[in-house]
JSON list of C-alpha atoms and ligand atoms in Angstrom, two decimals:
[
{"chain": "T", "resi": 1, "resn": "MET", "atom": "CA", "xyz": [-30.49, -16.56, 23.96]},
{"chain": "T", "resi": 2, "resn": "ALA", "atom": "CA", "xyz": [-30.73, -19.27, 19.85]},
{"chain": "T", "resi": 3, "resn": "LEU", "atom": "CA", "xyz": [-27.44, -20.70, 19.00]},
{"chain": "T", "resi": 4, "resn": "TYR", "atom": "CA", "xyz": [-27.24, -19.02, 15.73]},
{"chain": "T", "resi": 5, "resn": "SER", "atom": "CA", "xyz": [-28.68, -15.76, 14.73]},
{"chain": "T", "resi": 6, "resn": "GLU", "atom": "CA", "xyz": [-32.20, -15.36, 12.01]},
{"chain": "T", "resi": 7, "resn": "LYS", "atom": "CA", "xyz": [-29.92, -14.14, 9.27]},
{"chain": "T", "resi": 8, "resn": "VAL", "atom": "CA", "xyz": [-27.74, -17.85, 9.74]},
{"chain": "T", "resi": 9, "resn": "MET", "atom": "CA", "xyz": [-30.67, -19.61, 9.99]},
{"chain": "T", "resi": 10, "resn": "ASP", "atom": "CA", "xyz": [-32.09, -17.99, 6.78]},
{"chain": "T", "resi": 11, "resn": "HIS", "atom": "CA", "xyz": [-28.97, -18.11, 4.75]},
{"chain": "T", "resi": 12, "resn": "PHE", "atom": "CA", "xyz": [-28.39, -21.70, 5.47]},
{"chain": "T", "resi": 13, "resn": "ARG", "atom": "CA", "xyz": [-31.87, -22.77, 4.78]},
{"chain": "T", "resi": 14, "resn": "ASN", "atom": "CA", "xyz": [-32.26, -20.86, 1.41]},
{"chain": "T", "resi": 15, "resn": "PRO", "atom": "CA", "xyz": [-28.68, -20.58, 0.71]},
{"chain": "T", "resi": 16, "resn": "ARG", "atom": "CA", "xyz": [-28.23, -17.68, -2.31]},
{"chain": "T", "resi": 17, "resn": "ASN", "atom": "CA", "xyz": [-25.83, -18.11, -5.45]},
{"chain": "T", "resi": 18, "resn": "VAL", "atom": "CA", "xyz": [-25.61, -21.99, -5.45]},
{"chain": "T", "resi": 19, "resn": "GLY", "atom": "CA", "xyz": [-24.24, -23.94, -8.06]},
{"chain": "T", "resi": 20, "resn": "VAL", "atom": "CA", "xyz": [-21.69, -23.54, -10.71]},
{"chain": "T", "resi": 21, "resn": "ILE", "atom": "CA", "xyz": [-20.66, -21.49, -13.46]},
{"chain": "T", "resi": 22, "resn": "GLU", "atom": "CA", "xyz": [-18.94, -23.70, -16.42]},
{"chain": "T", "resi": 23, "resn": "ASP", "atom": "CA", "xyz": [-17.15, -20.74, -18.10]},
{"chain": "T", "resi": 24, "resn": "ALA", "atom": "CA", "xyz": [-16.43, -18.97, -14.62]},
{"chain": "T", "resi": 25, "resn": "ASP", "atom": "CA", "xyz": [-13.17, -16.60, -15.19]},
{"chain": "T", "resi": 26, "resn": "GLY", "atom": "CA", "xyz": [-12.07, -17.91, -11.14]},
{"chain": "T", "resi": 27, "resn": "VAL", "atom": "CA", "xyz": [-11.97, -20.34, -9.48]},
{"chain": "T", "resi": 28, "resn": "GLY", "atom": "CA", "xyz": [-10.64, -21.10, -5.64]},
{"chain": "T", "resi": 29, "resn": "GLU", "atom": "CA", "xyz": [-11.68, -24.03, -3.57]},
{"chain": "T", "resi": 30, "resn": "VAL", "atom": "CA", "xyz": [-11.14, -24.52, -0.45]},
{"chain": "T", "resi": 31, "resn": "GLY", "atom": "CA", "xyz": [-11.24, -27.10, 2.91]},
{"chain": "T", "resi": 32, "resn": "ASN", "atom": "CA", "xyz": [-10.43, -27.47, 6.67]},
{"chain": "T", "resi": 33, "resn": "ALA", "atom": "CA", "xyz": [-8.16, -30.28, 7.17]},
{"chain": "T", "resi": 34, "resn": "LYS", "atom": "CA", "xyz": [-10.00, -29.97, 10.49]},
{"chain": "T", "resi": 35, "resn": "CYS", "atom": "CA", "xyz": [-13.57, -30.36, 9.94]},
{"chain": "T", "resi": 36, "resn": "GLY", "atom": "CA", "xyz": [-13.24, -31.83, 6.34]},
{"chain": "T", "resi": 37, "resn": "ASP", "atom": "CA", "xyz": [-15.31, -29.32, 5.03]},
{"chain": "T", "resi": 38, "resn": "ILE", "atom": "CA", "xyz": [-15.01, -28.30, 1.33]},
{"chain": "T", "resi": 39, "resn": "MET", "atom": "CA", "xyz": [-15.77, -24.65, -0.19]},
{"chain": "T", "resi": 40, "resn": "LYS", "atom": "CA", "xyz": [-15.74, -24.46, -3.81]},
{"chain": "T", "resi": 41, "resn": "VAL", "atom": "CA", "xyz": [-16.26, -20.49, -5.16]},
{"chain": "T", "resi": 42, "resn": "TYR", "atom": "CA", "xyz": [-16.87, -19.39, -8.66]},
{"chain": "T", "resi": 43, "resn": "LEU", "atom": "CA", "xyz": [-16.74, -15.57, -10.21]},
{"chain": "T", "resi": 44, "resn": "LYS", "atom": "CA", "xyz": [-17.47, -14.41, -13.49]},
{"chain": "T", "resi": 45, "resn": "ILE", "atom": "CA", "xyz": [-15.51, -10.75, -13.97]},
{"chain": "T", "resi": 46, "resn": "ASP", "atom": "CA", "xyz": [-16.19, -8.41, -16.61]},
{"chain": "T", "resi": 47, "resn": "SER", "atom": "CA", "xyz": [-14.37, -5.26, -16.56]},
{"chain": "T", "resi": 48, "resn": "GLY", "atom": "CA", "xyz": [-13.51, -5.77, -13.16]},
{"chain": "T", "resi": 49, "resn": "VAL", "atom": "CA", "xyz": [-16.53, -6.49, -11.97]},
{"chain": "T", "resi": 50, "resn": "ILE", "atom": "CA", "xyz": [-17.75, -9.50, -10.35]},
{"chain": "T", "resi": 51, "resn": "THR", "atom": "CA", "xyz": [-21.13, -10.00, -12.64]},
{"chain": "T", "resi": 52, "resn": "ASP", "atom": "CA", "xyz": [-21.96, -13.46, -11.14]},
{"chain": "T", "resi": 53, "resn": "VAL", "atom": "CA", "xyz": [-21.06, -15.51, -8.22]},
{"chain": "T", "resi": 54, "resn": "LYS", "atom": "CA", "xyz": [-21.76, -18.99, -7.12]},
{"chain": "T", "resi": 55, "resn": "PHE", "atom": "CA", "xyz": [-20.36, -21.61, -4.63]},
{"chain": "T", "resi": 56, "resn": "GLU", "atom": "CA", "xyz": [-20.65, -24.91, -3.74]},
{"chain": "T", "resi": 57, "resn": "THR", "atom": "CA", "xyz": [-20.16, -25.87, 0.14]},
{"chain": "T", "resi": 58, "resn": "PHE", "atom": "CA", "xyz": [-20.05, -29.52, 1.78]},
{"chain": "T", "resi": 59, "resn": "GLY", "atom": "CA", "xyz": [-19.81, -28.52, 4.94]},
{"chain": "T", "resi": 60, "resn": "CYS", "atom": "CA", "xyz": [-21.83, -27.38, 8.12]},
{"chain": "T", "resi": 61, "resn": "GLY", "atom": "CA", "xyz": [-24.52, -24.89, 8.39]},
{"chain": "T", "resi": 62, "resn": "SER", "atom": "CA", "xyz": [-22.84, -22.00, 9.48]},
{"chain": "T", "resi": 63, "resn": "ALA", "atom": "CA", "xyz": [-20.10, -22.90, 6.20]},
{"chain": "T", "resi": 64, "resn": "ILE", "atom": "CA", "xyz": [-23.41, -22.74, 4.16]},
{"chain": "T", "resi": 65, "resn": "ALA", "atom": "CA", "xyz": [-24.74, -19.38, 5.70]},
{"chain": "T", "resi": 66, "resn": "SER", "atom": "CA", "xyz": [-21.33, -17.79, 5.74]},
{"chain": "T", "resi": 67, "resn": "SER", "atom": "CA", "xyz": [-20.93, -18.49, 1.69]},
{"chain": "T", "resi": 68, "resn": "SER", "atom": "CA", "xyz": [-24.19, -17.81, 1.15]},
{"chain": "T", "resi": 69, "resn": "MET", "atom": "CA", "xyz": [-23.67, -14.63, 2.92]},
{"chain": "T", "resi": 70, "resn": "ALA", "atom": "CA", "xyz": [-20.18, -13.51, 1.49]},
{"chain": "T", "resi": 71, "resn": "THR", "atom": "CA", "xyz": [-21.21, -14.43, -2.14]},
{"chain": "T", "resi": 72, "resn": "GLU", "atom": "CA", "xyz": [-24.20, -11.60, -1.76]},
{"chain": "T", "resi": 73, "resn": "LEU", "atom": "CA", "xyz": [-21.21, -8.99, -0.33]},
{"chain": "T", "resi": 74, "resn": "ILE", "atom": "CA", "xyz": [-19.64, -9.30, -3.39]},
{"chain": "T", "resi": 75, "resn": "LYS", "atom": "CA", "xyz": [-21.81, -9.43, -6.37]},
{"chain": "T", "resi": 76, "resn": "GLY", "atom": "CA", "xyz": [-22.02, -6.62, -8.54]},
{"chain": "T", "resi": 77, "resn": "LYS", "atom": "CA", "xyz": [-19.18, -5.51, -6.85]},
{"chain": "T", "resi": 78, "resn": "PRO", "atom": "CA", "xyz": [-15.18, -4.56, -8.09]},
{"chain": "T", "resi": 79, "resn": "VAL", "atom": "CA", "xyz": [-12.70, -7.14, -7.64]},
{"chain": "T", "resi": 80, "resn": "SER", "atom": "CA", "xyz": [-10.47, -4.97, -5.19]},
{"chain": "T", "resi": 81, "resn": "GLU", "atom": "CA", "xyz": [-13.45, -4.72, -2.95]},
{"chain": "T", "resi": 82, "resn": "ALA", "atom": "CA", "xyz": [-13.96, -8.51, -3.03]},
{"chain": "T", "resi": 83, "resn": "ALA", "atom": "CA", "xyz": [-9.97, -8.88, -2.68]},
{"chain": "T", "resi": 84, "resn": "GLU", "atom": "CA", "xyz": [-10.65, -7.04, 0.73]},
{"chain": "T", "resi": 85, "resn": "LEU", "atom": "CA", "xyz": [-13.76, -8.63, 2.34]},
{"chain": "T", "resi": 86, "resn": "THR", "atom": "CA", "xyz": [-12.90, -10.35, 5.49]},
{"chain": "T", "resi": 87, "resn": "ASN", "atom": "CA", "xyz": [-14.61, -13.24, 7.61]},
{"chain": "T", "resi": 88, "resn": "LYS", "atom": "CA", "xyz": [-15.70, -11.36, 10.47]},
{"chain": "T", "resi": 89, "resn": "ALA", "atom": "CA", "xyz": [-17.68, -8.87, 7.60]},
{"chain": "T", "resi": 90, "resn": "VAL", "atom": "CA", "xyz": [-19.67, -11.86, 6.57]},
{"chain": "T", "resi": 91, "resn": "ALA", "atom": "CA", "xyz": [-19.62, -12.64, 10.41]},
{"chain": "T", "resi": 92, "resn": "GLU", "atom": "CA", "xyz": [-21.23, -9.52, 10.82]},
{"chain": "T", "resi": 93, "resn": "ALA", "atom": "CA", "xyz": [-23.72, -9.11, 8.39]},
{"chain": "T", "resi": 94, "resn": "LEU", "atom": "CA", "xyz": [-24.95, -12.35, 9.62]},
{"chain": "T", "resi": 95, "resn": "ASP", "atom": "CA", "xyz": [-25.67, -11.21, 12.84]},
{"chain": "T", "resi": 96, "resn": "GLY", "atom": "CA", "xyz": [-22.46, -13.05, 14.35]},
{"chain": "T", "resi": 97, "resn": "LEU", "atom": "CA", "xyz": [-21.72, -16.70, 14.36]},
{"chain": "T", "resi": 98, "resn": "PRO", "atom": "CA", "xyz": [-20.38, -18.70, 17.64]},
{"chain": "T", "resi": 99, "resn": "ASP", "atom": "CA", "xyz": [-16.75, -18.63, 18.92]},
{"chain": "T", "resi": 100, "resn": "TYR", "atom": "CA", "xyz": [-16.12, -21.71, 17.97]},
{"chain": "T", "resi": 101, "resn": "LYS", "atom": "CA", "xyz": [-17.92, -21.46, 14.36]},
{"chain": "T", "resi": 102, "resn": "MET", "atom": "CA", "xyz": [-16.03, -18.72, 13.43]},
{"chain": "T", "resi": 103, "resn": "HIS", "atom": "CA", "xyz": [-13.36, -20.48, 11.05]},
{"chain": "T", "resi": 104, "resn": "CYS", "atom": "CA", "xyz": [-16.59, -21.38, 8.69]},
{"chain": "T", "resi": 105, "resn": "SER", "atom": "CA", "xyz": [-16.90, -18.01, 7.42]},
{"chain": "T", "resi": 106, "resn": "VAL", "atom": "CA", "xyz": [-13.07, -17.99, 7.34]},
{"chain": "T", "resi": 107, "resn": "LEU", "atom": "CA", "xyz": [-13.31, -21.01, 4.25]},
{"chain": "T", "resi": 108, "resn": "ALA", "atom": "CA", "xyz": [-15.91, -18.24, 2.85]},
{"chain": "T", "resi": 109, "resn": "GLU", "atom": "CA", "xyz": [-12.88, -15.59, 2.62]},
{"chain": "T", "resi": 110, "resn": "GLU", "atom": "CA", "xyz": [-10.28, -17.90, 1.39]},
{"chain": "T", "resi": 111, "resn": "ALA", "atom": "CA", "xyz": [-12.42, -19.49, -1.22]},
{"chain": "T", "resi": 112, "resn": "ILE", "atom": "CA", "xyz": [-13.19, -16.06, -2.56]},
{"chain": "T", "resi": 113, "resn": "LYS", "atom": "CA", "xyz": [-9.32, -14.41, -2.08]},
{"chain": "T", "resi": 114, "resn": "LYS", "atom": "CA", "xyz": [-8.23, -18.36, -4.22]},
{"chain": "T", "resi": 115, "resn": "ALA", "atom": "CA", "xyz": [-11.15, -17.46, -6.99]},
{"chain": "T", "resi": 116, "resn": "LEU", "atom": "CA", "xyz": [-9.62, -14.26, -7.06]},
{"chain": "T", "resi": 117, "resn": "GLU", "atom": "CA", "xyz": [-6.11, -15.31, -7.72]},
{"chain": "T", "resi": 118, "resn": "ASP", "atom": "CA", "xyz": [-7.45, -17.75, -10.10]},
{"chain": "T", "resi": 119, "resn": "TYR", "atom": "CA", "xyz": [-8.30, -14.93, -11.89]},
{"chain": "T", "resi": 120, "resn": "TYR", "atom": "CA", "xyz": [-5.15, -12.60, -11.63]},
{"chain": "T", "resi": 121, "resn": "SER", "atom": "CA", "xyz": [-3.33, -15.67, -12.84]},
{"chain": "T", "resi": 122, "resn": "LYS", "atom": "CA", "xyz": [-5.14, -15.57, -15.90]},
{"chain": "T", "resi": 123, "resn": "ASN", "atom": "CA", "xyz": [-6.02, -11.91, -16.23]},
{"chain": "T", "resi": 124, "resn": "PRO", "atom": "CA", "xyz": [-2.30, -10.86, -15.30]},
{"chain": "E", "resi": 201, "resn": "LIG", "atom": "FE1", "xyz": [-16.48, -27.06, 9.09]},
{"chain": "E", "resi": 201, "resn": "LIG", "atom": "FE2", "xyz": [-18.35, -25.21, 9.95]},
{"chain": "E", "resi": 201, "resn": "LIG", "atom": "S1", "xyz": [-17.42, -27.04, 11.12]},
{"chain": "E", "resi": 201, "resn": "LIG", "atom": "S2", "xyz": [-16.67, -25.47, 8.25]}
]
């Protein structure tokens, strides 16, 4: 069996939503101290709905695929739903990640949560 699913390879090779939102309503940056990878997520939110989302990831292929999939999963969704996104759901949507690569999907969950916290702190 291939180590990575076709979906992981697809999102790694053609990541969706890469970039920066200059006037973002929420920004979240997280890093993994062990591997040194960094992920930054930008959210544009209108009436409680995520109208746009972009990311920058300086990290491994699984981290790039996870950020790509995670941004696809929350785009167009209410913030309440995005807040509940788990790294497990991201990995499942990618048709799985090897066990030792699950921490890469955790970065995506954490970056989104941090961006939402930033949004809530500005829009209490
Ligand atoms: Fe660090 Fe994947 S190895 S996020």
